[in-house]
Amino acid sequence: MVHPPSESLTLWYDEPATDWETQALPIGNGPLGAMVFGGVATERIQFNEKTLWTGGPGHGGYDSGNWTSPRPDAVAEVRRRIDRDGRVTPDEVAALLGRPKTGFGAYQTFGDLYLDIAGAPRSPTGYRRELSLGEAVARVGYTADGVAHTREYFAGNPGNVIVGRLSADRGGGISFTLRHTSPHQDKTVTASGGRLTIRGRLPDNGMRFEAQVQVIAEGGTRTDAGDRITVTGADSAVFVLSAGTDYADVHPAYRGEDPHAKVTAAVDAAAARSYDELRAAHVADYRELFDRVRLDLGQATPAIPTDRLRASYTGGSSADDRALEALFFAYGRYLLISSSRENDLLPANLQGVWNDSTSPPWSADYHLNINLQMNYWPAEQTNLHETTRPYDRYITALVAPGRRTAREMFGARGWVVHNETNPFGFTGVHDWATAFWFPEAAAWTTQHLYDTYRFTGDVDYLRETAYPVIKGAAEFWLDLLHTDPRDGRLVVSPSYSPEHGDFSAGASMSQQIVRELLTNALASAKTLGVDEGFQAETAAALAKLDPGIRIGSWGQLQEWKEDWDATTDTHRHVSHLYALHPGHQVVAGTPEARAAEVSLTGRGDGGTGWSKAWKINFWARLLDGDHAHRMLVEQLKTSTLDNLWDTHPPFQLDGNFGATSGIAEMLVQSQNDVVHVLPALPAAWKDGSVAGLRARGDVTVGATWTNGAPDTITVRTGRTGPIKVRSSVVAGRHRVHDERGHEPGARRDGEVLSWDARAGRTYTIRNAAP
């Protein structure tokens, strides 16, 4: 089967954008992001630099959410009430343990560039605005008075610049004025030598920020005038932009060098190169990541704009429906590459890197009761390992402030962080009763670090990066676990199932997360051959720990240790299914998996965008491809905007990442050390192929299928050792061989083949049925 070229993966529209959230198109390189509107008379390019935040140490009274005076018996008092009464209301607990936020801050827009086009036509023809996912280039094109006008924009990670080019197919056809606007008042804007410099300090915290935009015209004239630059009669013109702040991810000051020198150097270097050189470097860098995975669902390149493609989507059998699904999968990978790169100080936030506000929803912060973790679900499995480095860096940076919170609030070893945090080590609490308490967050954040080790097999990474963070999170829980007077088991108390119900002891998600953390910590220590005392302590706790997996009175997986679940409950969080996904303690085909299915069915197929995305993953883990696809359909029809951003509402990017992860889970799973290929293929994806997905064990996977049945499966093994591959093709006649035609001596057990793989070899399992 021929894979469609990545160039066919394009969002396109026949009108300019008028709304930032629903219509403008995002470009980004990790640290920088921009939204392109494509206006004819006035082009708007809203841009961001990810570290521009209010709040933190520069804000008077900032205290990382820690209690400002001792509360020596507060946690114990909540435990006593839970032991006595079984449950305590969130308001009652917040009164004892919460505190108002001080200086938490919010992610900030850097402002807007406007290009006022001189002599712009009122009625251009052939207008097209597009975003090529194959090249990460946004374009605007139209014709007026017989002249074809073209604009291109990209955010290049090499050099850390945003670049734009305006051109026409008739000489002297480019005239515009470039200006900057911003809601930030403490700034100066000056133009000199064709360079616009925006420089200031946030009054909230004194953070220094700077952006520079160099305009380079080919032909015509360029004029600096106060706070703007005008180009007249040029054949083409290019601008390069870079931006920065004096933020540093180092506790406790979180301040570094003035950004001026770094921004100046970036713009100077880019301005010294030709547009074609900058573009080629950007495309090569981007495609090295994006082109690793190809997905063909039998789609054709749509003949209608993307907003109409989404509006007409039914999830049925048309090639256009398959095109939107394949585009949505690719878009999630594009957005992750664009908002999380190796040179980032911060990971992708609730909005990735894009924000047009000084007070965005939820501060565009880092929510740790699913949202940040969901951002990175597709990273390893869709072959974007490099995008995880800002996440690792950020979680590691939380350890130092988290140790203080663990010591002062709990009297515990290790480190902790709660429900949401910011770039300034906010590891304490606030006072929103249903969303202030979640000390399990630290444990959950470490799951991805251990999973990175499982995907890569990199023992040095485990030793140097993952294990110290995992061990610290485990030490916290070894000190905090409480003996439940009901049965003598170790439980989390106080425990709160995110944003739902009352406080209790041993809520299912709490237990499942801590069980996974301790299991990973013990396995890591054994792999590294270290910390025998810690190993013994962890193993002893695991032996007494309540696993948090119970089947309730109506066949459901219980959300709490007591059977409180209501059959009419349709809450967006399905936290008690953590052990199904992203955990792996619940396995398809078991009684617990059947109970999870009952719970999912009870909750229904509704919810917010990210909630629907999570349900794609749940149903895929239950090996129900048709229901997983139904959730994808629901997300695309009712929780996706015209620019294909996920909406809560409002817009949140986690749902895009969760959906891409869910599609990958439908195609390859490996959470239980077996590479399961096409585990949840829906009937709607009758014929297709995928290449480049990753499985745990350092394995790269591809497959082709016809009429819903596998034709070929390929696995490339990065390490020497045993491998297990599961597929329905194995149950029938098949052949296994490497690229040299040699058979590896595979052993079959039902649908599972196992053999001793060699590093660097590609093995093919081929359907040999007549």
PDB file of N, CA, C and O in Angstrom, residues 152 154 163 165 218 238 270 273-284:
ATOM      1  N   GLU A 152       4.415  33.411   3.524  1.00  0.00           N
ATOM      2  CA  GLU A 152       4.770  32.173   4.224  1.00  0.00           C
ATOM      3  C   GLU A 152       5.277  32.526   5.617  1.00  0.00           C
ATOM      4  O   GLU A 152       5.965  33.530   5.794  1.00  0.00           O
ATOM      5  N   PHE A 154       6.868  30.520   9.287  1.00  0.00           N
ATOM      6  CA  PHE A 154       7.237  29.320  10.037  1.00  0.00           C
ATOM      7  C   PHE A 154       7.971  29.721  11.306  1.00  0.00           C
ATOM      8  O   PHE A 154       8.526  30.826  11.400  1.00  0.00           O
ATOM      9  N   VAL A 163       9.767  33.313  11.304  1.00  0.00           N
ATOM     10  CA  VAL A 163      10.160  33.920  10.039  1.00  0.00           C
ATOM     11  C   VAL A 163       8.925  34.084   9.160  1.00  0.00           C
ATOM     12  O   VAL A 163       8.080  33.182   9.087  1.00  0.00           O
ATOM     13  N   ARG A 165       7.660  35.720   5.133  1.00  0.00           N
ATOM     14  CA  ARG A 165       8.081  36.255   3.825  1.00  0.00           C
ATOM     15  C   ARG A 165       6.850  36.662   3.031  1.00  0.00           C
ATOM     16  O   ARG A 165       5.890  35.889   2.919  1.00  0.00           O
ATOM     17  N   GLU A 218      13.812  43.177  -0.296  1.00  0.00           N
ATOM     18  CA  GLU A 218      14.532  42.999  -1.554  1.00  0.00           C
ATOM     19  C   GLU A 218      13.926  43.966  -2.567  1.00  0.00           C
ATOM     20  O   GLU A 218      12.786  43.794  -3.001  1.00  0.00           O
ATOM     21  N   VAL A 238      11.228  39.964   3.983  1.00  0.00           N
ATOM     22  CA  VAL A 238      11.312  38.920   5.006  1.00  0.00           C
ATOM     23  C   VAL A 238      11.395  39.591   6.371  1.00  0.00           C
ATOM     24  O   VAL A 238      12.028  40.642   6.507  1.00  0.00           O
ATOM     25  N   ALA A 270      19.949  34.952  12.183  1.00  0.00           N
ATOM     26  CA  ALA A 270      18.932  34.633  11.177  1.00  0.00           C
ATOM     27  C   ALA A 270      18.925  35.644  10.049  1.00  0.00           C
ATOM     28  O   ALA A 270      18.768  35.282   8.867  1.00  0.00           O
ATOM     29  N   ARG A 273      21.272  35.115   7.096  1.00  0.00           N
ATOM     30  CA  ARG A 273      21.043  33.991   6.181  1.00  0.00           C
ATOM     31  C   ARG A 273      19.893  34.327   5.244  1.00  0.00           C
ATOM     32  O   ARG A 273      19.016  35.138   5.564  1.00  0.00           O
ATOM     33  N   SER A 274      19.877  33.660   4.107  1.00  0.00           N
ATOM     34  CA  SER A 274      18.784  33.884   3.167  1.00  0.00           C
ATOM     35  C   SER A 274      17.512  33.202   3.661  1.00  0.00           C
ATOM     36  O   SER A 274      17.565  32.278   4.483  1.00  0.00           O
ATOM     37  N   TYR A 275      16.395  33.664   3.137  1.00  0.00           N
ATOM     38  CA  TYR A 275      15.120  33.046   3.499  1.00  0.00           C
ATOM     39  C   TYR A 275      15.128  31.569   3.136  1.00  0.00           C
ATOM     40  O   TYR A 275      14.673  30.723   3.929  1.00  0.00           O
ATOM     41  N   ASP A 276      15.636  31.236   1.975  1.00  0.00           N
ATOM     42  CA  ASP A 276      15.637  29.833   1.545  1.00  0.00           C
ATOM     43  C   ASP A 276      16.474  28.975   2.479  1.00  0.00           C
ATOM     44  O   ASP A 276      16.104  27.821   2.777  1.00  0.00           O
ATOM     45  N   GLU A 277      17.585  29.524   2.979  1.00  0.00           N
ATOM     46  CA  GLU A 277      18.411  28.771   3.927  1.00  0.00           C
ATOM     47  C   GLU A 277      17.667  28.551   5.240  1.00  0.00           C
ATOM     48  O   GLU A 277      17.690  27.447   5.792  1.00  0.00           O
ATOM     49  N   LEU A 278      17.033  29.606   5.732  1.00  0.00           N
ATOM     50  CA  LEU A 278      16.278  29.478   6.978  1.00  0.00           C
ATOM     51  C   LEU A 278      15.151  28.471   6.837  1.00  0.00           C
ATOM     52  O   LEU A 278      14.925  27.635   7.725  1.00  0.00           O
ATOM     53  N   ARG A 279      14.444  28.545   5.720  1.00  0.00           N
ATOM     54  CA  ARG A 279      13.319  27.643   5.500  1.00  0.00           C
ATOM     55  C   ARG A 279      13.786  26.200   5.382  1.00  0.00           C
ATOM     56  O   ARG A 279      13.181  25.274   5.956  1.00  0.00           O
ATOM     57  N   ALA A 280      14.866  25.986   4.642  1.00  0.00           N
ATOM     58  CA  ALA A 280      15.371  24.626   4.458  1.00  0.00           C
ATOM     59  C   ALA A 280      15.825  24.027   5.781  1.00  0.00           C
ATOM     60  O   ALA A 280      15.570  22.844   6.066  1.00  0.00           O
ATOM     61  N   ALA A 281      16.491  24.827   6.624  1.00  0.00           N
ATOM     62  CA  ALA A 281      16.944  24.322   7.923  1.00  0.00           C
ATOM     63  C   ALA A 281      15.754  23.970   8.805  1.00  0.00           C
ATOM     64  O   ALA A 281      15.756  22.944   9.501  1.00  0.00           O
ATOM     65  N   HIS A 282      14.739  24.816   8.780  1.00  0.00           N
ATOM     66  CA  HIS A 282      13.537  24.555   9.560  1.00  0.00           C
ATOM     67  C   HIS A 282      12.843  23.279   9.103  1.00  0.00           C
ATOM     68  O   HIS A 282      12.500  22.414   9.924  1.00  0.00           O
ATOM     69  N   VAL A 283      12.610  23.155   7.803  1.00  0.00           N
ATOM     70  CA  VAL A 283      11.868  22.001   7.295  1.00  0.00           C
ATOM     71  C   VAL A 283      12.633  20.711   7.572  1.00  0.00           C
ATOM     72  O   VAL A 283      12.043  19.690   7.976  1.00  0.00           O
ATOM     73  N   ALA A 284      13.949  20.738   7.394  1.00  0.00           N
ATOM     74  CA  ALA A 284      14.748  19.534   7.657  1.00  0.00           C
ATOM     75  C   ALA A 284      14.676  19.138   9.126  1.00  0.00           C
ATOM     76  O   ALA A 284      14.516  17.952   9.459  1.00  0.00           O
TER      77      ALA A 284
END
